[in-house]
Amino acid sequence: MTPVSSPYVPDVSRYTKRESRAVPVGPIQIGGGAPIVIQSMLTSDTMDTGACVREALDLVEAGCELVRITAPTVKDAANLRAIRDELRSRGCPVPLVADIHFKPEAAMEAARWVDKIRINPGNYADRKKFVVRSYTDEEYASAVARLEDAFLPLVHLCQERGIAMRIGTNHGSLSDRILNRYGDTPLGMVESALEYARICRKAGFHRIVFSMKASNPRIMISAYRRLIAVLQELGPDWNYPIHLGVTEAGDGEDGRVKSAVGIGALLADGIGDTIRVSLTEDSVREIPVAEALRALVEEFAGAPRPKEALVPPFDPFSFQRRHSHRWVRNAKVGGGEPVRVAVLEENFAALESASAGTEMVPELGYRPGMAEEVDPEDPATLAELETGAPRLVTVRDGCPYPPLYAFRMLAARIPSRHPILLKDTFFPGEKGDPLRERLNSALQVGALLCDGIGDAVLLRREADPKKALELSYNILQATGNRSFKADFVACPSCGRTLFNLQETTARIRAATGHLKGVKIAVMGCIVNGPGEMADADFGYVGGAPGKVNLYVGKKAVRFNIPQEQAVDSLIALIAEEGKWIDPPRS
């Protein structure tokens, strides 16, 4: 597979919905011009029919339009029939999706009862033992042929029943064969999915949905962009719908910010036909976040359209921070400095005092006239920036375009030596739904930071200056620009989970949250274990009921620790690895 050369969207400064073919899933449709479908996943044990039915009904009442259920064994898969029948007897037609990882035989059973099958190419009929080896072309082709033999029966069954399939690649669970040839990269993620899609197409099966999920929004965005560009190069009949999600996003504001950055950035580019927000919380709490993100698309679609198309001022497939020169006032901005957090000058002193001794401090007191306020479509104003020393530049208030599009225009049209101050709104003082406003801030600013654009951020949608400061830092952490606390990768609960994820994540966060720069993965089972942890420093993984395995990177180092001792054992392991510091005194 060769690197892509085509753009991933027609124009990065205006909303154009990607056209995709329609894929029926029970009574609903994904793609083909249908509204974005919101989905979620049950946290109940798949063998507990009553609990699954109650949770599914609660999700539907909350606004969920597609319900996914794990089917790790044939026995679990067979019980999907009972869940489906009970839902239908209660007048609930919501489509059901079976989530399959390791067992083709479970997929074959599940496909008899559901409307859609999700398979993970890294786990389904392929080897994942973290083995390093070289494959000759003949060995590689032979492995793909064996994969085809194992996968075709499921394709034929889906074809016979008229059900859909999501080919869902996850960044952390690529097969050894893909890893050895392509590395743990977005390119490898795309090729992993295309192997399975080629088999489907060879059999004449086209009810396919793709996903490219990762816990790191920057990687996730890059992988989806690459997928879209590759599908475009392959031809117009490769226009399959896209499922968006940031996997293992976590809980609280961290999970919401990561989801808004990753999912929102792609929605704003017109990519995405169905979304799932993965929070380590009760599943119904995912739905309002997904609804708010879907609603934000309406703002992008209804925004004025710029006069001219824009060549992307960033590499869509590989992150590179925009080069700028240093600008110095009461803070150093640009020129390789960390992305700075700006606050309104009238709030600076109070916030500085309140945040003393913490990592979340205001760094730039912003006042009118400090930055060059630029209309990115005004040739005269832009011409003034062609000469002279580096200046801090931003888009003027009142600009009619969403900040994501306006700052892309600005970055494309001013010399790179000028550092850029990002704003989350050009109409400060307007008030809306608090959740939607915070998600909008994370989307607009976070997407730009993932493009490599921005040297300082100023959030004004949030009226509370302290909350705005905290959100600024959370966006910087989610986008990989700053690290001021431990970073947590936590999967949402499902029927495979071997302990209470919400309670456990909260305990681990309370004990280790002060460990700046340390990344900890909390995974409920081996499916979301060493592979899904991706680049975490330490892992806490359910190994058996009541037992936990601990990892350093992707290597298991301690096994079958009683759950009540596991958090203390994790702390001891972090200390052994030289990454523990005592928490600050309150």
GROMACS .gro file of N, CA and C in nm, residues 344-427:
model
  252
  344LEU      N    1  -0.829   3.652   3.010
  344LEU     CA    2  -0.849   3.797   3.002
  344LEU      C    3  -0.769   3.865   3.112
  345GLU      N    4  -0.708   3.977   3.079
  345GLU     CA    5  -0.617   4.043   3.173
  345GLU      C    6  -0.685   4.076   3.306
  346GLU      N    7  -0.815   4.110   3.302
  346GLU     CA    8  -0.882   4.146   3.427
  346GLU      C    9  -0.900   4.028   3.521
  347ASN      N   10  -0.884   3.905   3.469
  347ASN     CA   11  -0.896   3.785   3.553
  347ASN      C   12  -0.761   3.726   3.592
  348PHE      N   13  -0.653   3.780   3.535
  348PHE     CA   14  -0.522   3.716   3.549
  348PHE      C   15  -0.477   3.708   3.695
  349ALA      N   16  -0.479   3.818   3.766
  349ALA     CA   17  -0.425   3.820   3.903
  349ALA      C   18  -0.501   3.726   3.994
  350ALA      N   19  -0.633   3.727   3.986
  350ALA     CA   20  -0.713   3.640   4.073
  350ALA      C   21  -0.689   3.493   4.041
  351LEU      N   22  -0.680   3.459   3.913
  351LEU     CA   23  -0.655   3.321   3.875
  351LEU      C   24  -0.514   3.277   3.913
  352GLU      N   25  -0.419   3.367   3.898
  352GLU     CA   26  -0.281   3.335   3.935
  352GLU      C   27  -0.272   3.304   4.083
  353SER      N   28  -0.340   3.382   4.165
  353SER     CA   29  -0.339   3.360   4.309
  353SER      C   30  -0.410   3.230   4.345
  354ALA      N   31  -0.527   3.206   4.283
  354ALA     CA   32  -0.606   3.087   4.315
  354ALA      C   33  -0.538   2.958   4.271
  355SER      N   34  -0.453   2.965   4.168
  355SER     CA   35  -0.390   2.844   4.114
  355SER      C   36  -0.247   2.826   4.161
  356ALA      N   37  -0.202   2.908   4.255
  356ALA     CA   38  -0.065   2.896   4.307
  356ALA      C   39  -0.041   2.756   4.360
  357GLY      N   40   0.071   2.698   4.323
  357GLY     CA   41   0.107   2.565   4.369
  357GLY      C   42   0.049   2.453   4.286
  358THR      N   43  -0.026   2.485   4.180
  358THR     CA   44  -0.081   2.385   4.090
  358THR      C   45  -0.016   2.396   3.954
  359GLU      N   46  -0.048   2.299   3.868
  359GLU     CA   47   0.004   2.302   3.731
  359GLU      C   48  -0.081   2.388   3.638
  360MET      N   49  -0.204   2.420   3.681
  360MET     CA   50  -0.296   2.494   3.594
  360MET      C   51  -0.291   2.643   3.627
  361VAL      N   52  -0.193   2.710   3.571
  361VAL     CA   53  -0.175   2.853   3.600
  361VAL      C   54  -0.197   2.934   3.472
  362PRO      N   55  -0.253   3.054   3.483
  362PRO     CA   56  -0.263   3.141   3.365
  362PRO      C   57  -0.124   3.188   3.326
  363GLU      N   58  -0.098   3.195   3.196
  363GLU     CA   59   0.036   3.228   3.149
  363GLU      C   60   0.042   3.358   3.069
  364LEU      N   61  -0.071   3.403   3.020
  364LEU     CA   62  -0.073   3.523   2.937
  364LEU      C   63  -0.200   3.601   2.968
  365GLY      N   64  -0.181   3.725   3.017
  365GLY     CA   65  -0.296   3.812   3.041
  365GLY      C   66  -0.330   3.886   2.913
  366TYR      N   67  -0.447   3.854   2.855
  366TYR     CA   68  -0.481   3.909   2.724
  366TYR      C   69  -0.567   4.035   2.737
  367ARG      N   70  -0.530   4.135   2.664
  367ARG     CA   71  -0.607   4.261   2.660
  367ARG      C   72  -0.622   4.304   2.514
  368PRO      N   73  -0.725   4.382   2.483
  368PRO     CA   74  -0.743   4.430   2.345
  368PRO      C   75  -0.618   4.502   2.295
  369GLY      N   76  -0.581   4.475   2.174
  369GLY     CA   77  -0.463   4.539   2.113
  369GLY      C   78  -0.335   4.461   2.133
  370MET      N   79  -0.337   4.359   2.220
  370MET     CA   80  -0.215   4.281   2.240
  370MET      C   81  -0.180   4.201   2.115
  371ALA      N   82  -0.281   4.147   2.049
  371ALA     CA   83  -0.259   4.070   1.927
  371ALA      C   84  -0.313   4.146   1.807
  372GLU      N   85  -0.258   4.118   1.691
  372GLU     CA   86  -0.310   4.173   1.566
  372GLU      C   87  -0.442   4.101   1.535
  373GLU      N   88  -0.552   4.175   1.537
  373GLU     CA   89  -0.683   4.118   1.507
  373GLU      C   90  -0.704   4.124   1.356
  374VAL      N   91  -0.710   4.008   1.293
  374VAL     CA   92  -0.702   4.001   1.147
  374VAL      C   93  -0.830   3.941   1.088
  375ASP      N   94  -0.874   4.000   0.979
  375ASP     CA   95  -0.976   3.938   0.895
  375ASP      C   96  -0.902   3.848   0.796
  376PRO      N   97  -0.918   3.717   0.803
  376PRO     CA   98  -0.838   3.628   0.717
  376PRO      C   99  -0.873   3.638   0.569
  377GLU      N  100  -0.974   3.718   0.533
  377GLU     CA  101  -1.008   3.737   0.392
  377GLU      C  102  -0.980   3.879   0.343
  378ASP      N  103  -0.915   3.960   0.428
  378ASP     CA  104  -0.889   4.099   0.390
  378ASP      C  105  -0.746   4.112   0.338
  379PRO      N  106  -0.727   4.130   0.207
  379PRO     CA  107  -0.591   4.136   0.150
  379PRO      C  108  -0.507   4.248   0.210
  380ALA      N  109  -0.568   4.361   0.241
  380ALA     CA  110  -0.490   4.474   0.293
  380ALA      C  111  -0.433   4.442   0.430
  381THR      N  112  -0.515   4.387   0.515
  381THR     CA  113  -0.468   4.351   0.649
  381THR      C  114  -0.361   4.243   0.642
  382LEU      N  115  -0.383   4.145   0.556
  382LEU     CA  116  -0.286   4.037   0.544
  382LEU      C  117  -0.153   4.088   0.488
  383ALA      N  118  -0.160   4.185   0.398
  383ALA     CA  119  -0.037   4.239   0.338
  383ALA      C  120   0.050   4.307   0.443
  384GLU      N  121  -0.011   4.366   0.544
  384GLU     CA  122   0.065   4.433   0.650
  384GLU      C  123   0.151   4.335   0.729
  385LEU      N  124   0.112   4.206   0.727
  385LEU     CA  125   0.186   4.106   0.803
  385LEU      C  126   0.299   4.042   0.723
  386GLU      N  127   0.314   4.082   0.598
  386GLU     CA  128   0.418   4.022   0.514
  386GLU      C  129   0.557   4.068   0.555
  387THR      N  130   0.568   4.183   0.620
  387THR     CA  131   0.698   4.235   0.662
  387THR      C  132   0.694   4.262   0.812
  388GLY      N  133   0.812   4.283   0.867
  388GLY     CA  134   0.821   4.321   1.007
  388GLY      C  135   0.849   4.204   1.099
  389ALA      N  136   0.865   4.238   1.227
  389ALA     CA  137   0.900   4.139   1.329
  389ALA      C  138   0.781   4.049   1.359
  390PRO      N  139   0.806   3.934   1.423
  390PRO     CA  140   0.696   3.845   1.460
  390PRO      C  141   0.595   3.915   1.550
  391ARG      N  142   0.469   3.897   1.520
  391ARG     CA  143   0.362   3.953   1.600
  391ARG      C  144   0.263   3.843   1.638
  392LEU      N  145   0.203   3.856   1.753
  392LEU     CA  146   0.098   3.763   1.792
  392LEU      C  147  -0.027   3.799   1.712
  393VAL      N  148  -0.081   3.700   1.642
  393VAL     CA  149  -0.191   3.725   1.549
  393VAL      C  150  -0.310   3.638   1.588
  394THR      N  151  -0.430   3.693   1.573
  394THR     CA  152  -0.552   3.618   1.596
  394THR      C  153  -0.658   3.664   1.496
  395VAL      N  154  -0.769   3.595   1.491
  395VAL     CA  155  -0.881   3.634   1.406
  395VAL      C  156  -0.968   3.734   1.482
  396ARG      N  157  -1.012   3.835   1.413
  396ARG     CA  158  -1.091   3.940   1.478
  396ARG      C  159  -1.225   3.886   1.526
  397ASP      N  160  -1.275   3.944   1.634
  397ASP     CA  161  -1.410   3.913   1.680
  397ASP      C  162  -1.511   3.958   1.575
  398GLY      N  163  -1.623   3.888   1.569
  398GLY     CA  164  -1.724   3.917   1.470
  398GLY      C  165  -1.706   3.841   1.340
  399CYS      N  166  -1.597   3.765   1.327
  399CYS     CA  167  -1.576   3.685   1.206
  399CYS      C  168  -1.693   3.587   1.190
  400PRO      N  169  -1.750   3.575   1.071
  400PRO     CA  170  -1.871   3.493   1.054
  400PRO      C  171  -1.846   3.343   1.047
  401TYR      N  172  -1.720   3.302   1.037
  401TYR     CA  173  -1.691   3.161   1.019
  401TYR      C  174  -1.665   3.094   1.154
  402PRO      N  175  -1.689   2.964   1.167
  402PRO     CA  176  -1.648   2.892   1.288
  402PRO      C  177  -1.497   2.906   1.308
  403PRO      N  178  -1.452   2.915   1.433
  403PRO     CA  179  -1.308   2.933   1.456
  403PRO      C  180  -1.220   2.829   1.387
  404LEU      N  181  -1.265   2.703   1.381
  404LEU     CA  182  -1.185   2.600   1.315
  404LEU      C  183  -1.151   2.640   1.173
  405TYR      N  184  -1.250   2.684   1.097
  405TYR     CA  185  -1.227   2.722   0.958
  405TYR      C  186  -1.150   2.854   0.948
  406ALA      N  187  -1.185   2.950   1.034
  406ALA     CA  188  -1.122   3.083   1.025
  406ALA      C  189  -0.973   3.076   1.054
  407PHE      N  190  -0.934   2.998   1.156
  407PHE     CA  191  -0.792   2.990   1.190
  407PHE      C  192  -0.714   2.907   1.088
  408ARG      N  193  -0.778   2.811   1.023
  408ARG     CA  194  -0.710   2.744   0.912
  408ARG      C  195  -0.682   2.844   0.800
  409MET      N  196  -0.779   2.930   0.771
  409MET     CA  197  -0.758   3.034   0.669
  409MET      C  198  -0.643   3.126   0.711
  410LEU      N  199  -0.644   3.166   0.838
  410LEU     CA  200  -0.539   3.256   0.886
  410LEU      C  201  -0.402   3.192   0.873
  411ALA      N  202  -0.389   3.066   0.916
  411ALA     CA  203  -0.259   2.998   0.911
  411ALA      C  204  -0.209   2.983   0.769
  412ALA      N  205  -0.301   2.971   0.674
  412ALA     CA  206  -0.261   2.955   0.534
  412ALA      C  207  -0.218   3.086   0.471
  413ARG      N  208  -0.258   3.201   0.529
  413ARG     CA  209  -0.243   3.328   0.459
  413ARG      C  210  -0.150   3.427   0.527
  414ILE      N  211  -0.090   3.391   0.640
  414ILE     CA  212   0.008   3.481   0.702
  414ILE      C  213   0.142   3.410   0.709
  415PRO      N  214   0.252   3.486   0.710
  415PRO     CA  215   0.384   3.422   0.723
  415PRO      C  216   0.392   3.338   0.850
  416SER      N  217   0.459   3.227   0.841
  416SER     CA  218   0.462   3.133   0.954
  416SER      C  219   0.538   3.187   1.074
  417ARG      N  220   0.615   3.294   1.054
  417ARG     CA  221   0.691   3.345   1.169
  417ARG      C  222   0.599   3.404   1.277
  418HIS      N  223   0.477   3.442   1.240
  418HIS     CA  224   0.386   3.503   1.336
  418HIS      C  225   0.316   3.395   1.419
  419PRO      N  226   0.331   3.392   1.550
  419PRO     CA  227   0.256   3.296   1.632
  419PRO      C  228   0.107   3.331   1.634
  420ILE      N  229   0.024   3.230   1.656
  420ILE     CA  230  -0.121   3.246   1.648
  420ILE      C  231  -0.185   3.221   1.784
  421LEU      N  232  -0.273   3.313   1.823
  421LEU     CA  233  -0.356   3.298   1.942
  421LEU      C  234  -0.492   3.245   1.899
  422LEU      N  235  -0.528   3.125   1.945
  422LEU     CA  236  -0.657   3.065   1.911
  422LEU      C  237  -0.766   3.113   2.005
  423LYS      N  238  -0.883   3.138   1.949
  423LYS     CA  239  -1.003   3.169   2.027
  423LYS      C  240  -1.108   3.061   2.002
  424ASP      N  241  -1.189   3.034   2.103
  424ASP     CA  242  -1.296   2.936   2.084
  424ASP      C  243  -1.425   3.000   2.034
  425THR      N  244  -1.433   3.132   2.034
  425THR     CA  245  -1.550   3.202   1.984
  425THR      C  246  -1.512   3.341   1.940
  426PHE      N  247  -1.585   3.392   1.842
  426PHE     CA  248  -1.568   3.531   1.799
  426PHE      C  249  -1.682   3.619   1.848
  427PHE      N  250  -1.768   3.562   1.932
  427PHE     CA  251  -1.883   3.635   1.987
  427PHE      C  252  -1.890   3.611   2.137
   0.00000   0.00000   0.00000
